[in-house]
Short mmCIF file of C-alpha atoms in Angstrom, two decimals:
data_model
loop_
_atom_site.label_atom_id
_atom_site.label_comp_id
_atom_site.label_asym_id
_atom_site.label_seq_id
_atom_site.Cartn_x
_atom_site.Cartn_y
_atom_site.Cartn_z
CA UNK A 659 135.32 125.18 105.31
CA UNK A 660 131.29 126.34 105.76
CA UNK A 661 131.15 130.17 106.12
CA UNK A 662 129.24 129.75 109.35
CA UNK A 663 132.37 128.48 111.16
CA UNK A 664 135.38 130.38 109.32
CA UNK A 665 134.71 133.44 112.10
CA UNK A 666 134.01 132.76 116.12
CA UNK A 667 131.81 129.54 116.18
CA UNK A 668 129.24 130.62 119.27
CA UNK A 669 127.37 128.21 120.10
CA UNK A 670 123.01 128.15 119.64
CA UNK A 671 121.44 129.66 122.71
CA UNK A 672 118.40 127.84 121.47
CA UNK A 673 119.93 124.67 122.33
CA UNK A 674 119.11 122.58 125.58
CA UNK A 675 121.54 120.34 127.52
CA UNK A 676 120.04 117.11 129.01
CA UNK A 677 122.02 114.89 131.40
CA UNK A 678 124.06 112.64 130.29
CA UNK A 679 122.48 108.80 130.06
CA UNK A 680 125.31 106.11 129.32
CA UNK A 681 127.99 107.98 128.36
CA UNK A 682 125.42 109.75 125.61
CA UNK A 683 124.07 113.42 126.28
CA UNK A 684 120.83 114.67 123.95
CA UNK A 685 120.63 118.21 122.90
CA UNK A 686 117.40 119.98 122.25
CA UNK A 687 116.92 122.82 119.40
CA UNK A 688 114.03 124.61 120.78
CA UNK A 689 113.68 126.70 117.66
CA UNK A 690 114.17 123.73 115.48
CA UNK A 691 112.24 121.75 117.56
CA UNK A 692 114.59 118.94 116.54
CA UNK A 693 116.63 116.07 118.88
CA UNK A 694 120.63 115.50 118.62
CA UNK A 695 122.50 112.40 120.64
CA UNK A 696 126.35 113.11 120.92
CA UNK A 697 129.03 111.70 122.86
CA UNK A 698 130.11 113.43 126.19
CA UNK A 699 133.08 114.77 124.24
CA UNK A 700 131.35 116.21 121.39
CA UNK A 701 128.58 117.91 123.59
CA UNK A 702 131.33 119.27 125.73
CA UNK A 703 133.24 120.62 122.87
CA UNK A 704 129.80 122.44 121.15
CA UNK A 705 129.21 123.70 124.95
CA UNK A 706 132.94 125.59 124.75
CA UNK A 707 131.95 127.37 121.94
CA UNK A 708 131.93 130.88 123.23
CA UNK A 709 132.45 133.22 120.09
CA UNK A 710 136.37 133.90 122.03
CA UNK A 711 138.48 131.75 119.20
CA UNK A 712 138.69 131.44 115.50
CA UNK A 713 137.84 128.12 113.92
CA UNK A 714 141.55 127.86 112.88
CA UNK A 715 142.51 128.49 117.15
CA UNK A 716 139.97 126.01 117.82
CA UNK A 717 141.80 123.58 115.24
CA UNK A 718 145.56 124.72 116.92
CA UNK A 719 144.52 124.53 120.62
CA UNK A 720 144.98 121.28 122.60
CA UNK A 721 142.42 119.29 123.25
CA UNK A 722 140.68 115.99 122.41
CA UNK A 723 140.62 116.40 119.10
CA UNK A 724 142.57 116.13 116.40
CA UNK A 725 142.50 119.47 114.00
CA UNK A 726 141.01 117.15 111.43
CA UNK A 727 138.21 116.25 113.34
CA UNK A 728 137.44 120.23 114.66
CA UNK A 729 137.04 121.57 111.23
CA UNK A 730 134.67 117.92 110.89
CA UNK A 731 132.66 118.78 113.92
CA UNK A 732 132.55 122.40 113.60
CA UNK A 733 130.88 121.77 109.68
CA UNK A 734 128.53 119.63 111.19
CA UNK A 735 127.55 121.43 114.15
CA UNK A 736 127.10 124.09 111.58
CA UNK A 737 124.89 122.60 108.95
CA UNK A 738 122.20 121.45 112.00
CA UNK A 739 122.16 124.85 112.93
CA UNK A 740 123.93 124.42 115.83
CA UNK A 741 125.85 127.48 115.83
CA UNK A 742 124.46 131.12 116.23
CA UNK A 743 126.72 132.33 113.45
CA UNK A 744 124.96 129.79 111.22
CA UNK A 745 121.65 130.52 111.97
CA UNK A 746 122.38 134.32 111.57
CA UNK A 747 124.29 133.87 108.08
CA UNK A 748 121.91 131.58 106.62
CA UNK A 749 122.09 132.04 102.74
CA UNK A 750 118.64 131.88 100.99
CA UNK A 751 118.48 128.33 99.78
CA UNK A 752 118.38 128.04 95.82
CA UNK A 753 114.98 127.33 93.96
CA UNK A 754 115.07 123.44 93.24
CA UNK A 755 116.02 123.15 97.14
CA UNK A 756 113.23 125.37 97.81
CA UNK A 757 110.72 122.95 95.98
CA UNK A 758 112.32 120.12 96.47
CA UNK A 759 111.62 120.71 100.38
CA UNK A 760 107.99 120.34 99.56
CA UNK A 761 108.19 116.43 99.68
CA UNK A 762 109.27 116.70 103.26
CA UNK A 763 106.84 119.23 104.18
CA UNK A 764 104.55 118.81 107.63
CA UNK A 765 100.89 120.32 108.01
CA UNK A 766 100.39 120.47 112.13
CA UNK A 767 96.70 119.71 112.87
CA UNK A 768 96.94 119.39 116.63
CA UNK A 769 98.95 119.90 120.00
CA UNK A 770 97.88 116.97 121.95
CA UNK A 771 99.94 117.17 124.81
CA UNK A 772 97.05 119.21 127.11
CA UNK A 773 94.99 116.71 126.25
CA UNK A 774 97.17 113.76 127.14
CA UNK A 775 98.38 115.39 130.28
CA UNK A 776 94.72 115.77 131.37
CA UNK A 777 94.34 112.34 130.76
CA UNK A 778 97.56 111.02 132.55
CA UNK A 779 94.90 108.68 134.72
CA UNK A 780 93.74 106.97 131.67
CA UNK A 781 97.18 106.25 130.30
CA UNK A 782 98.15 104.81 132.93
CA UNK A 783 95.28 102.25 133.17
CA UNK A 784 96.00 101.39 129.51
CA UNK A 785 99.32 99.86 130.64
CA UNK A 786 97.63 97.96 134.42
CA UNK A 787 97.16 94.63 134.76
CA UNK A 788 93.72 94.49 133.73
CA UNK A 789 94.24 95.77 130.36
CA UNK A 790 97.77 94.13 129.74
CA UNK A 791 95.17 90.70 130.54
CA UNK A 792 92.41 92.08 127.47
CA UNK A 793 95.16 92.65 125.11
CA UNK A 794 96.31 89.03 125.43
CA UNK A 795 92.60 87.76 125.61
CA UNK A 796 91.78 89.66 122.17
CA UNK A 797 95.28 87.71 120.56
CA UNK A 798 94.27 84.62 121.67
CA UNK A 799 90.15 85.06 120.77
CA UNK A 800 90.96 83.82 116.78
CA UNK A 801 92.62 81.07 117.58
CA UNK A 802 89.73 79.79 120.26
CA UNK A 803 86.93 81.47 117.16
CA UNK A 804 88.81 78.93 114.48
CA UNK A 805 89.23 75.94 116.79
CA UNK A 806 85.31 76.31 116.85
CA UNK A 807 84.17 76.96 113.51
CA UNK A 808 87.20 75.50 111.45
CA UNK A 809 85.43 75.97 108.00
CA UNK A 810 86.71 79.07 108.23
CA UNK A 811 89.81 78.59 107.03
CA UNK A 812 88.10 76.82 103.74
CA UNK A 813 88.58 79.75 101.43
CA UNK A 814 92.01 81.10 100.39
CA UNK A 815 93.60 84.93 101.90
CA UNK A 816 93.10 85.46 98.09
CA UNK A 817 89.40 85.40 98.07
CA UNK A 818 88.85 87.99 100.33
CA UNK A 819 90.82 90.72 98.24
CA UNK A 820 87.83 91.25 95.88
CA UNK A 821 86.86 94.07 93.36
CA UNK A 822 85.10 96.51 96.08
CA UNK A 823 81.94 98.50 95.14
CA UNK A 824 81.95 102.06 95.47
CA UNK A 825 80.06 102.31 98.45
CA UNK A 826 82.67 99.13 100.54
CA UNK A 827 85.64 100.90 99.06
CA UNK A 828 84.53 104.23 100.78
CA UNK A 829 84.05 102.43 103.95
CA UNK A 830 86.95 101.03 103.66
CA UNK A 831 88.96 104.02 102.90
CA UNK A 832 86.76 106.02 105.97
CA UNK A 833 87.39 103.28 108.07
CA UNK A 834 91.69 102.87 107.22
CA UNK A 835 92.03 106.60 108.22
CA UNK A 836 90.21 106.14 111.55
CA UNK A 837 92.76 103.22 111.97
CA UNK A 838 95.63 105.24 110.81
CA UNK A 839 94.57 108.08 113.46
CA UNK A 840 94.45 105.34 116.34
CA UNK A 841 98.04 104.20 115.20
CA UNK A 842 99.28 107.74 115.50
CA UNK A 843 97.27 108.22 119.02
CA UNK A 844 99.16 105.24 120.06
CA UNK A 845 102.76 106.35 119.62
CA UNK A 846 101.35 109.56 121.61
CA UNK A 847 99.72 107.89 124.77
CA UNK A 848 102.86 105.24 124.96
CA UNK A 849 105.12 108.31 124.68
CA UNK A 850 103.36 110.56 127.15
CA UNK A 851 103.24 107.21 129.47
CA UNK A 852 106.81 107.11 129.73
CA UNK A 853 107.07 110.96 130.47
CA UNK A 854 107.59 112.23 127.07
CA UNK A 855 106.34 115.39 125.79
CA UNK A 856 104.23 115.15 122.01
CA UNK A 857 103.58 118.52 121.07
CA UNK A 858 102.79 118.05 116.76
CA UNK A 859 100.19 115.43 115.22
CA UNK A 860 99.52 116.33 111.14
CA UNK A 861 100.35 115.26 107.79
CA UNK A 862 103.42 114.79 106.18
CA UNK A 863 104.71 113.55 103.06
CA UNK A 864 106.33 110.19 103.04
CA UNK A 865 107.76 109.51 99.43
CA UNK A 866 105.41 111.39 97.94
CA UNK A 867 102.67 109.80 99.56
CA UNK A 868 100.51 111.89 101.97
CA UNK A 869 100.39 110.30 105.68
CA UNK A 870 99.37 110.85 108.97
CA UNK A 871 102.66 111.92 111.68
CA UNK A 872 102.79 111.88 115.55
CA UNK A 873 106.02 114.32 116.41
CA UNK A 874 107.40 111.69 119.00
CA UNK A 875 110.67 113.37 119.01
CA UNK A 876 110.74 113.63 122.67
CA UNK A 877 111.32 109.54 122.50
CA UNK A 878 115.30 110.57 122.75
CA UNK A 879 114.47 112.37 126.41
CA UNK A 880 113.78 108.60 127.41
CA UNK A 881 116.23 106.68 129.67
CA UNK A 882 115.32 103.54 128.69
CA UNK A 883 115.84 101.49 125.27
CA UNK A 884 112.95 99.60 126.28
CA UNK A 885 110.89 102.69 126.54
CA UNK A 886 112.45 103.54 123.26
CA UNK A 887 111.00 100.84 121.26
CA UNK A 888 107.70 100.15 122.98
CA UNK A 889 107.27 104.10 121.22
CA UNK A 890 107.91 102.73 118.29
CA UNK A 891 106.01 99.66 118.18
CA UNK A 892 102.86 101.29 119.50
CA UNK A 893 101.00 101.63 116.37
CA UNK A 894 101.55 98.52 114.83
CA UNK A 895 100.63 96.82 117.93
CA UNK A 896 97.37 98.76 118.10
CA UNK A 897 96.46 97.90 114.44
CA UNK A 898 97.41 94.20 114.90
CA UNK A 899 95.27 94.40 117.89
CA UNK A 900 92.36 95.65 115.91
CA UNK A 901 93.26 92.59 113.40
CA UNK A 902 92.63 90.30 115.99
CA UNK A 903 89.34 91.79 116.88
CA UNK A 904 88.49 92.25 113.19
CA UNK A 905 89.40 88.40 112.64
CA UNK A 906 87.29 87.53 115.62
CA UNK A 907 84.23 89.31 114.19
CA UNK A 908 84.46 87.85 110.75
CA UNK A 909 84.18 84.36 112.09
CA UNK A 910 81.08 85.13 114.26
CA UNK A 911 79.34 86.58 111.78
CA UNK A 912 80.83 85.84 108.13
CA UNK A 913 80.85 89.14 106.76
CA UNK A 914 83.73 89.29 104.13
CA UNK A 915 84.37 92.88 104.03
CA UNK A 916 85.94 92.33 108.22
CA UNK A 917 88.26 89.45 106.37
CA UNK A 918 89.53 91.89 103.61
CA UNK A 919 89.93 94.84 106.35
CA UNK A 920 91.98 92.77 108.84
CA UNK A 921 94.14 91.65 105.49
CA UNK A 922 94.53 95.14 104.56
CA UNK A 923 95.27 96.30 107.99
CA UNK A 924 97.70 93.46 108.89
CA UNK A 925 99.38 94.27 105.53
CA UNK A 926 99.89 97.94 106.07
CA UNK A 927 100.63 97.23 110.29
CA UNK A 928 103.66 94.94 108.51
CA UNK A 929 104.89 97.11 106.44
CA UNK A 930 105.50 99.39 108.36
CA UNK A 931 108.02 97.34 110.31
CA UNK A 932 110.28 97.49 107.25
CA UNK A 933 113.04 98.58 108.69
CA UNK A 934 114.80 100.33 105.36
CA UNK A 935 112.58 103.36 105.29
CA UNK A 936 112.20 105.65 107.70
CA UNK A 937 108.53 103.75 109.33
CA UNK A 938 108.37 102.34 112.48
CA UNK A 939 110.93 99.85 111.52
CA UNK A 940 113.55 102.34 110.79
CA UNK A 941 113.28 103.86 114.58
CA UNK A 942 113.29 100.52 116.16
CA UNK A 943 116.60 99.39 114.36
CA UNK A 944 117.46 102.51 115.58
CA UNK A 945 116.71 102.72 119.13
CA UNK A 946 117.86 98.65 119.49
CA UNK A 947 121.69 99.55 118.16
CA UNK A 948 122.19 102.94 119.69
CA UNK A 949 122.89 104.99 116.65
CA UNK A 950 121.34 107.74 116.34
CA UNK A 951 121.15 109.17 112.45
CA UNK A 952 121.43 105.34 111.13
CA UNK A 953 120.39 106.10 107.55
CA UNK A 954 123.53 108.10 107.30
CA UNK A 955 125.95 106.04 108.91
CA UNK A 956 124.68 103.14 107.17
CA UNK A 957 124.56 104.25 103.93
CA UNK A 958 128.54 105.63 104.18
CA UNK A 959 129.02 102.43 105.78
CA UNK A 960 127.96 100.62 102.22
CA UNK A 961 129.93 103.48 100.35
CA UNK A 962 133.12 103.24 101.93
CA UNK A 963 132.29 99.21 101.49
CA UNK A 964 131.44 99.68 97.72
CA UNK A 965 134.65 102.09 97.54
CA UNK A 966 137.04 99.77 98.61
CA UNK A 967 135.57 96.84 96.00
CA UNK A 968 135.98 98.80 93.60
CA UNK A 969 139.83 100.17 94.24
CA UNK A 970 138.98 103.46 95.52
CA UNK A 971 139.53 102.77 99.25
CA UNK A 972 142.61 105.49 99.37
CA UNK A 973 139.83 107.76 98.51
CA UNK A 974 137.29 107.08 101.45
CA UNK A 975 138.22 107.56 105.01
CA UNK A 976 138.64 104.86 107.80
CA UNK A 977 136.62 102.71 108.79
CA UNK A 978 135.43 103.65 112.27
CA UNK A 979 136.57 101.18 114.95
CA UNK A 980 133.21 100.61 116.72
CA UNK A 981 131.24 100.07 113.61
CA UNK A 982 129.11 96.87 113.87
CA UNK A 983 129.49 94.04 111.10
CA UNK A 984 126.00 94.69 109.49
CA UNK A 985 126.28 98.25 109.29
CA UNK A 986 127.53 98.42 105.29
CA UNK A 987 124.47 95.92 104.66
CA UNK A 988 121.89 97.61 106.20
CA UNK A 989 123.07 101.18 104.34
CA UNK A 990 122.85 98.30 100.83
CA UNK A 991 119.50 97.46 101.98
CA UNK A 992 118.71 101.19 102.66
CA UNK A 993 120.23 102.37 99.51
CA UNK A 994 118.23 99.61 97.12
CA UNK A 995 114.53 100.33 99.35
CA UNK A 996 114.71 104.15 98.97
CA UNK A 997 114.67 104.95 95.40
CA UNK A 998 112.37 102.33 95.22
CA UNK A 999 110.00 103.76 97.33
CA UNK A 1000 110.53 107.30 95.30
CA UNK A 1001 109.93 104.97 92.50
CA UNK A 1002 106.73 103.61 93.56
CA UNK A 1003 105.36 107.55 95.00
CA UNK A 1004 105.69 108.71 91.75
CA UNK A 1005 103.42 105.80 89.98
CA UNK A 1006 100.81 106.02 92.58
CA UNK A 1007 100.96 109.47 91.39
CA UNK A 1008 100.98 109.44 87.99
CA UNK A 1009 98.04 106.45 88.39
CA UNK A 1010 95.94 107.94 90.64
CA UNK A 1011 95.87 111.53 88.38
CA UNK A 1012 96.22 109.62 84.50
CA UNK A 1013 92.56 108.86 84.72
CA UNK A 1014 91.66 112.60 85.14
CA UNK A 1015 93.72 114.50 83.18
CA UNK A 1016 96.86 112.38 81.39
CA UNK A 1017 98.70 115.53 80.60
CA UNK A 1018 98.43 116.72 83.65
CA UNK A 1019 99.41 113.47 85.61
CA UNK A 1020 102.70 113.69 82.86
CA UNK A 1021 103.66 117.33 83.78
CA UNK A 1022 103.32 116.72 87.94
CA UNK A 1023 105.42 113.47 87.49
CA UNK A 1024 107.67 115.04 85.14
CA UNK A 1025 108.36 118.05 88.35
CA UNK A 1026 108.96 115.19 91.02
CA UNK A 1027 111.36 113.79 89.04
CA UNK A 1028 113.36 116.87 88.38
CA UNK A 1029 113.15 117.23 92.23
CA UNK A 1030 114.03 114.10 93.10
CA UNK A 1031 117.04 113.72 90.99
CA UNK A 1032 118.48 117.28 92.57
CA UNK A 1033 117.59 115.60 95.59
CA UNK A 1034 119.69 112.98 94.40
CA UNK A 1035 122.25 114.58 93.13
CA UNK A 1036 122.61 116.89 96.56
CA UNK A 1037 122.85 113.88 98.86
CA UNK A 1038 125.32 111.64 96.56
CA UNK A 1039 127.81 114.96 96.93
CA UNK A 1040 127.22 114.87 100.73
CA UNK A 1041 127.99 110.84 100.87
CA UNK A 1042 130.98 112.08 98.78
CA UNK A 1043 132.62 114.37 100.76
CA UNK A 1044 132.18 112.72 103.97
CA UNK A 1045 133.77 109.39 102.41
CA UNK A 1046 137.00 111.71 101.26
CA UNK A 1047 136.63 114.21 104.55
CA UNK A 1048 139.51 111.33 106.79
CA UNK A 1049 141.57 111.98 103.99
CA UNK A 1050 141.25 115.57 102.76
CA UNK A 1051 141.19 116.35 106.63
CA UNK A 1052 143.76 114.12 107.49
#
């Protein structure tokens, strides 16, 4: 049983309540600044926490749920720091956790939501008739460009991804983070359109990799599923926008280096629809099936899956009885793309220090993957003793 609960559980003051939408009710940690999407039952059961009863009252009194599933929601209300008594008890994390937090750490640059809401006129023209009519105009301006200069399409994709000179590959690099700030802008003015508050844009660290963020967290205030995604999808959209208009240019006036940046930004636009990771993708798959904290669910989804292959179902707890067909697959895919994409951050590492100094390229590489691998390690445990919680509980 976690510490935090084994007293009174009270429940977070810091928490807000929204309405419930659909049978589904989000809760707000204003100190965490983080979004939660629970079932009517489970938000009205972390509401009764008052600080009055012991967990082990809590697990005796009558109710709708089972004692098993108390002591289940009370350790996970408690590790999200939804309980005062957790916040309050907090043990100081170890070391390794302590650096190993660094890969997920967030540099805030910029509140934009004065700025957006002072420009609430603007947004709103973005998504009129006028400028739904441009958008199309700009998809459909290669296709009209090619059908009148078809030697266009004479040279190979290939061609255009030549050795850059010093002075294109800054451009190009200049010119890719100006692209990468509109992407981020666009998940901002899409979510502000729709009433959502974006109060964080900065740089994070995605898999070792440093990248721009947009905090559009607010998304799960949004009634609407359609809403939901067009969030999500406002980046790429913007980017393959630009494509267009990068294509367009190209064949008016020939210059390569437009080719190889609308390859480039197509490329990185489609990748982030991969929806394995946690890009764009990931939050679309989300948003389209209704479950919130996917990863998770997917991933013990392919556990419980592997468990039972293996003979160890006895060990792993039921399956739930809502859980969709291609839930165990996409926690496979999930559990094949992510240590990949460790894989692949620590490479870029290693090859993008090597040429400097080898040794120290070695050492840094040699601290991720200590990090990693408690990482690892940490999470593996978790999957572990939610799999065997049905039955320990049970």
């Amino acid at each position: 049983m976690n510490a935090a609960t084994a007293g009174a559980p009270l429940v977070n003051a810091e928490l807000e309540f929204e309405p419930a939408v659909d049978g589904k009710c989000v809760v707000y940690d204003r100190r965490q600044k983080k979004y939660f999407r629970m079932g009517m039952r489970e938000t009205g059961f972390l509401r009764s926490l008052d600080g009055a009863r012991s967990a082990e009252q809590l697990c005796l009194a009558p109710g709708d749920f089972t004692a098993a599933q108390v002591r289940t929601l009370l350790d996970w209300f408690a590790s999200n720091g939804m309980l005062h008594d957790a916040v309050r008890a907090a043990a100081p994390k170890p070391l390794l956790e302590r650096l190993a937090a660094v890969t997920d750490a967030k540099l805030v640059l910029w509140n934009p939501d004065a700025f957006l809401d002072r420009h609430r006129p603007l947004i709103a023209g973005l998504f009129g008739l006028p400028a739904r009519a441009a958008c199309l105009a700009i998809c459909l301006l290669p296709m009209l460009l090619f059908v009148l200069a078809p030697r266009a399409l004479d040279k190979p994709l290939q061609a255009y991804m030549y050795q850059l000179d010093y002075v294109q590959a800054v451009l190009v690099l200049v010119i890719m983070l100006l692209i990468v700030a509109g992407h981020e802008l666009s998940h901002a003015v899409v979510c502000k359109y729709f009433g959502g508050a974006v109060e964080a844009v900065g740089i994070s660290f995605l898999y070792l990799a440093p990248i721009a963020y947009c905090d559009v967290s607010a998304t799960w205030r949004l009634p609407s599923t359609g809403a939901k995604v067009a969030v999500a999808l406002a980046g790429v959209v913007f980017q393959l926008l630009l494509s267009c208009l990068l294509l367009s240019a190209w064949i008016a006036c020939g210059v390569d280096l437009l080719m190889t940046l609308a390859i480039i930004n197509s490329l990185i636009a489609l990748l982030n629809l991969f929806p394995f990771v946690k890009l764009d993708g990931y939050w679309i798959a989300v948003y389209l099936s209704g479950l919130p904290n996917l990863h998770q669910r997917a991933v013990a989804a392919a556990w419980r899956r592997a468990a039972r292959l293996v003979g160890l179902g006895a060990l792993t707890s039921a399956k739930p009885a809502d859980e969709p067909a291609w839930l165990p697959w996409f926690g496979l895919g999930a559990t094949v793309a992510v240590p990949a994409f460790w894989l692949m951050g620590l490479f870029n590492i290693y090859r993008w220090l090597a040429p400097y100094s080898p040794l120290g390229a070695s050492v840094l590489a040699a601290l991720a993957v200590v990090l990693l691998a408690y990482r690892g390690v940490r999470q593996a445990t978790a999957h572990l003793h939610q799999l065997r919680k049905g039955v320990l509980h049970g």
